[in-house]
JSON list of C-alpha atoms and ligand atoms in Angstrom, two decimals:
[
{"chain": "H", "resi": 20, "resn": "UNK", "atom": "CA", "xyz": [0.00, 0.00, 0.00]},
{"chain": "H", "resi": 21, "resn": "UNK", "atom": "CA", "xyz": [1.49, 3.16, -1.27]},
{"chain": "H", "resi": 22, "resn": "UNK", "atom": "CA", "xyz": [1.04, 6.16, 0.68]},
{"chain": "H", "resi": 23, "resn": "UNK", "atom": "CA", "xyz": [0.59, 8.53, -2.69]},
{"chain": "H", "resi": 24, "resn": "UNK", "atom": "CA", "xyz": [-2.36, 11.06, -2.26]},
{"chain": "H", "resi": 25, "resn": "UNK", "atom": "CA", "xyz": [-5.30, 9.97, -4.38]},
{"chain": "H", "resi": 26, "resn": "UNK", "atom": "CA", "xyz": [-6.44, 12.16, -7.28]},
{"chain": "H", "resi": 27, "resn": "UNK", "atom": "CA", "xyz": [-9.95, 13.09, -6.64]},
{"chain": "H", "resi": 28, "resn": "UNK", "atom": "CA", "xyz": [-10.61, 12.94, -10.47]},
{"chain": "H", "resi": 29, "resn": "UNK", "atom": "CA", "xyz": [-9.43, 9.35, -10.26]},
{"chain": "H", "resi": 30, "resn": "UNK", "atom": "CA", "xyz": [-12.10, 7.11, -12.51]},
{"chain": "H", "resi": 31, "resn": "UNK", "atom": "CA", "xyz": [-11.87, 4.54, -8.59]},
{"chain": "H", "resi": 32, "resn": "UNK", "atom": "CA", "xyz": [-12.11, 7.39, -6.36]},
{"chain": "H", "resi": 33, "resn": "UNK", "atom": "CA", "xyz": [-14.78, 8.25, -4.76]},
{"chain": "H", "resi": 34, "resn": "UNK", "atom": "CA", "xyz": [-15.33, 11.35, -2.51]},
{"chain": "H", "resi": 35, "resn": "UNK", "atom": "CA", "xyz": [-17.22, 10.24, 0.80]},
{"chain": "H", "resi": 36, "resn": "UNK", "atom": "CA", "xyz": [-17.96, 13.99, 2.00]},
{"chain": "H", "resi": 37, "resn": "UNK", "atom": "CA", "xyz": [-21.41, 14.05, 1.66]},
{"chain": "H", "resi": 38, "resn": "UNK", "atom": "CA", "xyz": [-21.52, 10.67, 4.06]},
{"chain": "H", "resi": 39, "resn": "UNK", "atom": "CA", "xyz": [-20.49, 13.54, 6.66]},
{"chain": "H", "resi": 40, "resn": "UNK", "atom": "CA", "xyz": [-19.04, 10.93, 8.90]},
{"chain": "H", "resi": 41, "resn": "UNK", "atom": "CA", "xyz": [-22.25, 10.23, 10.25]},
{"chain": "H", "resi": 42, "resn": "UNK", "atom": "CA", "xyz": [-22.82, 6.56, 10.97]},
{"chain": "H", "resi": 43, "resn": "UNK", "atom": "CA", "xyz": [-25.73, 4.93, 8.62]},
{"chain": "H", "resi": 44, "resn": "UNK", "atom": "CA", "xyz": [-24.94, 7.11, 6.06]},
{"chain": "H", "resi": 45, "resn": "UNK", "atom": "CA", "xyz": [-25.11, 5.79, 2.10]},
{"chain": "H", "resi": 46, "resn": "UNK", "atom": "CA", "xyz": [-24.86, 6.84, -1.00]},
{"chain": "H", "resi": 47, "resn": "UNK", "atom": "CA", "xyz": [-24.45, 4.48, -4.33]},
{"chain": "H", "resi": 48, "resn": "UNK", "atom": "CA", "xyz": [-21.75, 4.62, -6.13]},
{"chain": "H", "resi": 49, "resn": "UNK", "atom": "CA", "xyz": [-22.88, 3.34, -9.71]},
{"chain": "H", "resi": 50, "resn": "UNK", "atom": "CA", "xyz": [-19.92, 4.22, -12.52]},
{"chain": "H", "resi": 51, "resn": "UNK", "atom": "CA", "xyz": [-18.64, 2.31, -15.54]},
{"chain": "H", "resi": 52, "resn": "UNK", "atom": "CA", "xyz": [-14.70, 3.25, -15.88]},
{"chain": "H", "resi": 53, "resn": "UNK", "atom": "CA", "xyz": [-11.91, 1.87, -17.61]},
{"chain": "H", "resi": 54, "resn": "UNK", "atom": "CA", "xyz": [-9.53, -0.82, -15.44]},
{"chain": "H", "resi": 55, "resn": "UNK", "atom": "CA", "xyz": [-6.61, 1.20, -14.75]},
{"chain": "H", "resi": 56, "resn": "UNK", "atom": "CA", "xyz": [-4.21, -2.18, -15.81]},
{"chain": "H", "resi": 57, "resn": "UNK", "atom": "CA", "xyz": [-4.92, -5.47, -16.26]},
{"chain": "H", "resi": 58, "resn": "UNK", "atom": "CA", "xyz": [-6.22, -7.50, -13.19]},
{"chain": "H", "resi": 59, "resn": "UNK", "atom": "CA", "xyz": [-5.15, -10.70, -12.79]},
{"chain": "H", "resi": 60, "resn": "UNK", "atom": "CA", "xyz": [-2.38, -13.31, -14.97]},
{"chain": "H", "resi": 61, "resn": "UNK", "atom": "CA", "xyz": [-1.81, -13.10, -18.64]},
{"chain": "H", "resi": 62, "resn": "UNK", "atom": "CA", "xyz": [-4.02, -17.15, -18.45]},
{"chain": "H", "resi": 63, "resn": "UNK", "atom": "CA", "xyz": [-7.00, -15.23, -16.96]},
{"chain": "H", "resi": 64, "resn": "UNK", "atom": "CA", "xyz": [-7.76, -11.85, -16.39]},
{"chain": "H", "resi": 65, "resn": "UNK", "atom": "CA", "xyz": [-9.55, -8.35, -16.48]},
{"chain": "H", "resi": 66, "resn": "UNK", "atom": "CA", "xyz": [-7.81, -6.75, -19.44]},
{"chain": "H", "resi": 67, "resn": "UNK", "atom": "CA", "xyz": [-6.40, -3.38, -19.08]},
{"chain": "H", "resi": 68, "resn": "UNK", "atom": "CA", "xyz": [-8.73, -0.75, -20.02]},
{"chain": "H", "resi": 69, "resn": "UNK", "atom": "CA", "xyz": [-11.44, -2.88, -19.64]},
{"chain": "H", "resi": 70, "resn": "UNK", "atom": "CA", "xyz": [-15.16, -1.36, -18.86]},
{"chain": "H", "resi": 71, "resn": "UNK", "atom": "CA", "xyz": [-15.63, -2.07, -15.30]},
{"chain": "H", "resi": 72, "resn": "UNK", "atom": "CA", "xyz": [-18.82, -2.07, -14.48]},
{"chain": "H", "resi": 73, "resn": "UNK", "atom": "CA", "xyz": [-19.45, -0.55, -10.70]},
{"chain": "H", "resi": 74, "resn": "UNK", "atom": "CA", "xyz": [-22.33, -1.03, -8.96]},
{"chain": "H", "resi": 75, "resn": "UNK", "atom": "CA", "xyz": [-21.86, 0.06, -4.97]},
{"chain": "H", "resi": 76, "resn": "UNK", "atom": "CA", "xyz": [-23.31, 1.43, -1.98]},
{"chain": "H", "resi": 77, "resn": "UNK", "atom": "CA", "xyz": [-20.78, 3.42, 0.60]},
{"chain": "H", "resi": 78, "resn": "UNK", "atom": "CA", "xyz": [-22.48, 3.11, 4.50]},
{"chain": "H", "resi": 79, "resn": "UNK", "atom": "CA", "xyz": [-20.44, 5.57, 6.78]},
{"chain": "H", "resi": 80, "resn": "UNK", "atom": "CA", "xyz": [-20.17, 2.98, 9.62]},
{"chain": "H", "resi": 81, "resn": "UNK", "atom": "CA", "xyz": [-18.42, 4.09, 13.26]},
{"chain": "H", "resi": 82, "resn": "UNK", "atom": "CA", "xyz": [-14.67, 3.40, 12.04]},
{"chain": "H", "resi": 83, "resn": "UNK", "atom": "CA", "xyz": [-15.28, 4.27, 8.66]},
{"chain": "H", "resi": 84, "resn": "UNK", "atom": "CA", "xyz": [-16.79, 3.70, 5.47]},
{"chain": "H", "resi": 85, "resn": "UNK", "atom": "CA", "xyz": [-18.17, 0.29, 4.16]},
{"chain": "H", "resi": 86, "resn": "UNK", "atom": "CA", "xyz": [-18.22, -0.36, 0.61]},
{"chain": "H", "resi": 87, "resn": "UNK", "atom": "CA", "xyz": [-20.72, -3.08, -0.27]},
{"chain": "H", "resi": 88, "resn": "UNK", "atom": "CA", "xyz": [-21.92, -4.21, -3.77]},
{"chain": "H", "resi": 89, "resn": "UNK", "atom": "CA", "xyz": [-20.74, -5.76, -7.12]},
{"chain": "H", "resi": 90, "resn": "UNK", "atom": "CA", "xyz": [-18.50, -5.48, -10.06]},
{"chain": "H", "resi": 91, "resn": "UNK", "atom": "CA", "xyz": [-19.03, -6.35, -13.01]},
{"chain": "H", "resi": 92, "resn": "UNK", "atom": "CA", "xyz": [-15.85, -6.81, -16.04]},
{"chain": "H", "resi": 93, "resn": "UNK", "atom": "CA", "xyz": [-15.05, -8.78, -19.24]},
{"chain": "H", "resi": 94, "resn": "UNK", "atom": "CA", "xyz": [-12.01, -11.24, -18.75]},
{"chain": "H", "resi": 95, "resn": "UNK", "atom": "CA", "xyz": [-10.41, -13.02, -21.71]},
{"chain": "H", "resi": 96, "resn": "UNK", "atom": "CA", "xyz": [-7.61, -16.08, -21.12]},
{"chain": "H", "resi": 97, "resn": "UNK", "atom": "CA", "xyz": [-7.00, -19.43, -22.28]},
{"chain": "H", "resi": 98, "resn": "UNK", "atom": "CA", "xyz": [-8.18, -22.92, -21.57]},
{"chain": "H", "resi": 99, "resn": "UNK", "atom": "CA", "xyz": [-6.03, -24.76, -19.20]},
{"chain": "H", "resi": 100, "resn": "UNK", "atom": "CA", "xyz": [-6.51, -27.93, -21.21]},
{"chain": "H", "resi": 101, "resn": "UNK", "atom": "CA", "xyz": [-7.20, -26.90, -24.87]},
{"chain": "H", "resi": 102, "resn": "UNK", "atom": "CA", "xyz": [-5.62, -23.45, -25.12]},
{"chain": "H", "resi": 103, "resn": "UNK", "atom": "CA", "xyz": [-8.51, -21.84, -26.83]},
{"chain": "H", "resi": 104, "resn": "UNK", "atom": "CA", "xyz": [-9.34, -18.42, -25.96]},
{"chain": "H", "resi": 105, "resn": "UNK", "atom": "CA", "xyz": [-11.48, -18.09, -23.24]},
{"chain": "H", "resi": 106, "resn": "UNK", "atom": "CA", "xyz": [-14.02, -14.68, -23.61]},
{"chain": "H", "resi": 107, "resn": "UNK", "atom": "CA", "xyz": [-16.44, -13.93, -20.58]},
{"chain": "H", "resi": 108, "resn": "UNK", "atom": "CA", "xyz": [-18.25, -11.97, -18.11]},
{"chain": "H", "resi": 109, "resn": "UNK", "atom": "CA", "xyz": [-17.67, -11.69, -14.63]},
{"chain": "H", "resi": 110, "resn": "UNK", "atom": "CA", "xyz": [-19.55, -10.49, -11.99]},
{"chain": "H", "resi": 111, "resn": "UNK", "atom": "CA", "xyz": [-18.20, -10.41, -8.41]},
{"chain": "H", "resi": 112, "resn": "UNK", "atom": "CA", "xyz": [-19.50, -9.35, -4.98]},
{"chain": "H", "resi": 113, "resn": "UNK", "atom": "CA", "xyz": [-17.09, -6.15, -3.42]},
{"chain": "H", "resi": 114, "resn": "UNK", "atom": "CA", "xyz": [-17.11, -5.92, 0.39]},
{"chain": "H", "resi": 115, "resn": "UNK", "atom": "CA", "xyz": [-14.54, -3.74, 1.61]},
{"chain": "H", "resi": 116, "resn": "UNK", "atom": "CA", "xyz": [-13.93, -1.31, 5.12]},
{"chain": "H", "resi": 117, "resn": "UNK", "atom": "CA", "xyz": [-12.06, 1.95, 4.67]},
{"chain": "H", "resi": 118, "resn": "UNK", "atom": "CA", "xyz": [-10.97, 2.73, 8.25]},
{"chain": "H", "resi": 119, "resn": "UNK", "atom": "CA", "xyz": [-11.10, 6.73, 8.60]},
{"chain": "H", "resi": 120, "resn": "UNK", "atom": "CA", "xyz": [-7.74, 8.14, 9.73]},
{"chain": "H", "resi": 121, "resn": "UNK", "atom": "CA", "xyz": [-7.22, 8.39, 13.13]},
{"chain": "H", "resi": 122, "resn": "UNK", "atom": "CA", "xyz": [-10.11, 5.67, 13.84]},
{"chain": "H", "resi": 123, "resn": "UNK", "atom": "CA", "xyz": [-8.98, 3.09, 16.59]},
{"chain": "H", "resi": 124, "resn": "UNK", "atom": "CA", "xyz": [-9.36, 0.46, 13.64]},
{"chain": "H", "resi": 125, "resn": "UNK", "atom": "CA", "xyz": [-6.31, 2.35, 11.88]},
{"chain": "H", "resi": 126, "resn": "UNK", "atom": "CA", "xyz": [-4.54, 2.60, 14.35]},
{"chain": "H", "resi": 127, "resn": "UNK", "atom": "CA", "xyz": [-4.71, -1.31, 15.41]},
{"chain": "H", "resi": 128, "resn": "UNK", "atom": "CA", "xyz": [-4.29, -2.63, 12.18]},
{"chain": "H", "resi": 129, "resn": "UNK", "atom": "CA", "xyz": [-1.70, -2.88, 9.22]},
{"chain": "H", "resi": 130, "resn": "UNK", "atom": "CA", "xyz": [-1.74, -0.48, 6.48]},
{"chain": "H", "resi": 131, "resn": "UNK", "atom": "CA", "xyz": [-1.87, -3.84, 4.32]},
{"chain": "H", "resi": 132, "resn": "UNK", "atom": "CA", "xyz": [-4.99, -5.88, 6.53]},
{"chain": "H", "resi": 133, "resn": "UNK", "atom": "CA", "xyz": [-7.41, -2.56, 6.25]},
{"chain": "H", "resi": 134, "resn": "UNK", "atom": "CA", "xyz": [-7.62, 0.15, 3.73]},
{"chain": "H", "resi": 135, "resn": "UNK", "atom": "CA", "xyz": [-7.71, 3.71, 4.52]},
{"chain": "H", "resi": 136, "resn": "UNK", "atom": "CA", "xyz": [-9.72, 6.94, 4.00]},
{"chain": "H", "resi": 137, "resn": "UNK", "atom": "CA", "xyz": [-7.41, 9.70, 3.04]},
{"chain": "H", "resi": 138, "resn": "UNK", "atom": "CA", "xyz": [-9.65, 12.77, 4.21]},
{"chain": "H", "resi": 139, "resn": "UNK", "atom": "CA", "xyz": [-12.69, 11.88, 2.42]},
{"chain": "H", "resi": 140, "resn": "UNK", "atom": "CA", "xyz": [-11.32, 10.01, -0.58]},
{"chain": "H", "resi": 141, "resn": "UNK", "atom": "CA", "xyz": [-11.11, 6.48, -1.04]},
{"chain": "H", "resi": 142, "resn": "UNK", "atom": "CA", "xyz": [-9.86, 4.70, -3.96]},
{"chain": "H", "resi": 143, "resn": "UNK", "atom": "CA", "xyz": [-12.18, 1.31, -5.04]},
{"chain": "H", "resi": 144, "resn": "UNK", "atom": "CA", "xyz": [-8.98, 0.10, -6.96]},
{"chain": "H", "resi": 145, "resn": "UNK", "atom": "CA", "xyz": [-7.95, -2.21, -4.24]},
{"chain": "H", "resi": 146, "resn": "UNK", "atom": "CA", "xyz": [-11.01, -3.58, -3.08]},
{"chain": "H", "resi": 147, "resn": "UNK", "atom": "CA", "xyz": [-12.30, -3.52, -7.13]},
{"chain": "H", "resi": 148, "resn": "UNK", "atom": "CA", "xyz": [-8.95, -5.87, -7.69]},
{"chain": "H", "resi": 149, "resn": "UNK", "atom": "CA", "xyz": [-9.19, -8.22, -4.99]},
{"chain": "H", "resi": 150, "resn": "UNK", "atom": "CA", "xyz": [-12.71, -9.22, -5.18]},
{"chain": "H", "resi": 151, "resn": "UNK", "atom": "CA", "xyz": [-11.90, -10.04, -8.91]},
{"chain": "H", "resi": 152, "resn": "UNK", "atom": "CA", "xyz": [-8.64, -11.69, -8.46]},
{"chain": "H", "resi": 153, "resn": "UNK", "atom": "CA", "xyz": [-10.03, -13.59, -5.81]},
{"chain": "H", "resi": 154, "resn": "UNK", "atom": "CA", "xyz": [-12.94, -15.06, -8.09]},
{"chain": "H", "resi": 155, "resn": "UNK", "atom": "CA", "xyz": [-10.74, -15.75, -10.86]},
{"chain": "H", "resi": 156, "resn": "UNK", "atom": "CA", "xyz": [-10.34, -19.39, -11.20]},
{"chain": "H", "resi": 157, "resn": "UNK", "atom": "CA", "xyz": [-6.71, -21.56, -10.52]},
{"chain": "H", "resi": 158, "resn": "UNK", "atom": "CA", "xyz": [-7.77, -23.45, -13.76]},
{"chain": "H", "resi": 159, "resn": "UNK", "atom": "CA", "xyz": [-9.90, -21.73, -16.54]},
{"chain": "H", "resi": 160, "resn": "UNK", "atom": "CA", "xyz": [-11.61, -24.06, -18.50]},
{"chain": "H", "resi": 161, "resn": "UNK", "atom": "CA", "xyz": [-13.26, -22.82, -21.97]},
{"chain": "H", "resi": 162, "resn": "UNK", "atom": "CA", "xyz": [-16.03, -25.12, -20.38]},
{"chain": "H", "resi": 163, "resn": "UNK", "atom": "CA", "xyz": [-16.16, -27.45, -17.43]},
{"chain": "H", "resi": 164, "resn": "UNK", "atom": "CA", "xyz": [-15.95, -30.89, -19.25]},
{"chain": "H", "resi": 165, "resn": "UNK", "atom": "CA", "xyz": [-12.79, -29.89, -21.91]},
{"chain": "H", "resi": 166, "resn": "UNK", "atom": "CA", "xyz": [-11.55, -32.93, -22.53]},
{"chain": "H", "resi": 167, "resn": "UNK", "atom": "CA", "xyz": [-8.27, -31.20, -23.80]},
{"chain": "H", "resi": 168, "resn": "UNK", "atom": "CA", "xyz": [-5.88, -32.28, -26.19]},
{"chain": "H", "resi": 169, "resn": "UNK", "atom": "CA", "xyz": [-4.49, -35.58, -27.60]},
{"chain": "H", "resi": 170, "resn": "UNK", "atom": "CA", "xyz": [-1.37, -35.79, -26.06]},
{"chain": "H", "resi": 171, "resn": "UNK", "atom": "CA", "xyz": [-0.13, -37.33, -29.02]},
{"chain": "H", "resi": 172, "resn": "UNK", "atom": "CA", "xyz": [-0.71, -34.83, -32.13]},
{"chain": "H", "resi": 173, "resn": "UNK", "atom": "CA", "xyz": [-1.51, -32.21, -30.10]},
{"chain": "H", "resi": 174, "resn": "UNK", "atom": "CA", "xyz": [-5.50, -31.30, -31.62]},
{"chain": "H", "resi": 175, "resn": "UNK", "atom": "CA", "xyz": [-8.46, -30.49, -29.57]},
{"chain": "H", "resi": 176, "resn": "UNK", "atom": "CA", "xyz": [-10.23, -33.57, -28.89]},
{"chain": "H", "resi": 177, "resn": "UNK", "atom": "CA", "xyz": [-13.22, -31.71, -29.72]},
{"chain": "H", "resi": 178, "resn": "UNK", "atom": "CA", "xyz": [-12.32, -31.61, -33.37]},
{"chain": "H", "resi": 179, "resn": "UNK", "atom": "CA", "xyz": [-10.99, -35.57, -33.55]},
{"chain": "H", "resi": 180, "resn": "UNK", "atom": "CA", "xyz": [-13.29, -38.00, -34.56]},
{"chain": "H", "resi": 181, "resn": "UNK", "atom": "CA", "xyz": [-14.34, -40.57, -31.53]},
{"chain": "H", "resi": 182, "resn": "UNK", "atom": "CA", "xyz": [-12.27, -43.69, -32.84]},
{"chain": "H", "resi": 183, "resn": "UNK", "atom": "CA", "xyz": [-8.89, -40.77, -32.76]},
{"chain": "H", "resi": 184, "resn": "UNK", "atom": "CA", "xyz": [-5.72, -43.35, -32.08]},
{"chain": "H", "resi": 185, "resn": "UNK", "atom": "CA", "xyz": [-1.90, -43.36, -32.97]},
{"chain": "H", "resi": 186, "resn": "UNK", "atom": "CA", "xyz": [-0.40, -46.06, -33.73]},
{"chain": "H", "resi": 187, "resn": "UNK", "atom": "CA", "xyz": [3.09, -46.75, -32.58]},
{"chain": "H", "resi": 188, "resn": "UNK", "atom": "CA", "xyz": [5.53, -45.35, -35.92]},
{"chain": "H", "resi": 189, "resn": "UNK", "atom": "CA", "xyz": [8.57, -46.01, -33.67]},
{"chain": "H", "resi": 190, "resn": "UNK", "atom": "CA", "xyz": [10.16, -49.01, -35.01]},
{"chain": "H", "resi": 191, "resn": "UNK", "atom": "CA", "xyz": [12.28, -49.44, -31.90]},
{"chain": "H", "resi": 192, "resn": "UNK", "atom": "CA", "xyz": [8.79, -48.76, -30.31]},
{"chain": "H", "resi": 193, "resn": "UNK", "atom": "CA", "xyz": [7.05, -51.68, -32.40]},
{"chain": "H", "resi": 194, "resn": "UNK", "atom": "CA", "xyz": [9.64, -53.95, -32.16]},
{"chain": "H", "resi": 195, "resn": "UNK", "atom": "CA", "xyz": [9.21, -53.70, -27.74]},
{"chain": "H", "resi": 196, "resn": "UNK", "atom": "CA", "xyz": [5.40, -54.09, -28.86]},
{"chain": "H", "resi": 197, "resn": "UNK", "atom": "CA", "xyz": [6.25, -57.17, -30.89]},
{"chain": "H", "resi": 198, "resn": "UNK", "atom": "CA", "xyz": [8.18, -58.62, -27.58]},
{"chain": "H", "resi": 199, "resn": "UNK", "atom": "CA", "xyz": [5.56, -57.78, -25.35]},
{"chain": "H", "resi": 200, "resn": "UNK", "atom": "CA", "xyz": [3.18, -59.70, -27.13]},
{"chain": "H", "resi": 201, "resn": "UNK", "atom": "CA", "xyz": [5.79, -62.68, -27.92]},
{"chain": "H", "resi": 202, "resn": "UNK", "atom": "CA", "xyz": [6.09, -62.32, -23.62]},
{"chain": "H", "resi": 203, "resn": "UNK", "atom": "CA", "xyz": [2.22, -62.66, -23.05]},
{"chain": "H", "resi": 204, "resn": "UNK", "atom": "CA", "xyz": [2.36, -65.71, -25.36]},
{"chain": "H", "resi": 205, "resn": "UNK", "atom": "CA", "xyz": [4.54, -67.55, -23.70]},
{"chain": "H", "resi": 206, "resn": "UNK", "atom": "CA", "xyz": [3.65, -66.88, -19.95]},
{"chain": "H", "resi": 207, "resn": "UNK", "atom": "CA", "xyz": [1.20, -68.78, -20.22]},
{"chain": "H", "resi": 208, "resn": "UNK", "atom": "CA", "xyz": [2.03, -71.46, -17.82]},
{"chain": "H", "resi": 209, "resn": "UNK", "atom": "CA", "xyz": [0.48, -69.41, -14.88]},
{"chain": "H", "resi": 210, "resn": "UNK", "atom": "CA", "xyz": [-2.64, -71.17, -14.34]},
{"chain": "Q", "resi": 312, "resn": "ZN", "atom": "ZN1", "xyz": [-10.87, -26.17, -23.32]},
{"chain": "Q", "resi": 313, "resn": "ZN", "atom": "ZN1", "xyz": [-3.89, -37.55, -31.71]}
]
């Protein structure tokens, strides 16, 4: 956590002023802005400049202010098992406490467990981020049941007919198959 002063005209800040401070206090924050850079990893993630779609409401609580609601973005990324481009929609539930400086909850916490008011402002980038990063999957799938590719030629199994084998083209490979089977043959005397 950087201890920059925010920019008021900041697309992700938001000034709390007419909350007064006054516990039970809301006001809705509803914007659409541009992600500021890309959240997330390059195999699944909010792209930068992205339309984020914000849909809040700010309660002035005793310790500070409580941002509760949803946002929504487009993520793009890859299929963990086929590679194909992945293109969606998210849309993730935000619930986030700004501690007002000089609260007793600032000054018992990290600057890193609890974001902070500065004066009136706070910036929804952090709390924006997290609740996206958080939902992203480990594993994106273009769709839960990929099967993936053949490990073999590499194509989507999708696009290989059901009956899709290799043979083995390795002649030292078909000459172990040929012992193999010569093996089987003769152990039979097992039973
Ligand atoms: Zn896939
Ligand atoms: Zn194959």
């Amino acid at each position: 956590m950087t201890n920059t002063a925010l920019d008021p005209a900041a697309p992700l800040v938001v000034d709390t002023a007419e909350l007064g401070r006054s516990a039970g206090a809301t006001v809705e924050v509803v914007r659409e802005v541009v992600a500021p850079e890309a959240f997330g990893l390059e195999v699944y993630r909010v792209p930068e400049s992205a339309p984020l779609a914000i849909d809040l409401r700010l309660t002035a609580v005793t310790e500070g202010v409580l941002a509760n609601g949803e946002v929504e973005a487009p993520v793009s990324g890859e299929c963990a098992r086929c590679l194909a481009p992945i293109e969606d929609t998210v849309r993730v539930p935000v619930q986030e406490l700004y501690a007002y400086e000089g609260s007793v909850t600032e000054e018992t916490t990290d600057a890193d467990e609890i974001l902070r008011l500065q004066g009136d402002l706070l910036d929804l980038e952090p709390a924006v981020r997290d609740a996206l990063v958080l939902a992203m999957p480990v594993t994106p799938l273009c769709r839960p049941d990929c099967p993936g590719l053949c490990a073999d030629c590499g194509v989507p199994w999708d696009e290989l007919p059901a009956d899709h084998r290799h043979e083995s083209v390795d002649p030292r490979w078909a000459a172990l198959e040929k012992l193999r089977f010569v093996d089987a043959e003769g152990d039979d005397g097992s039973k």
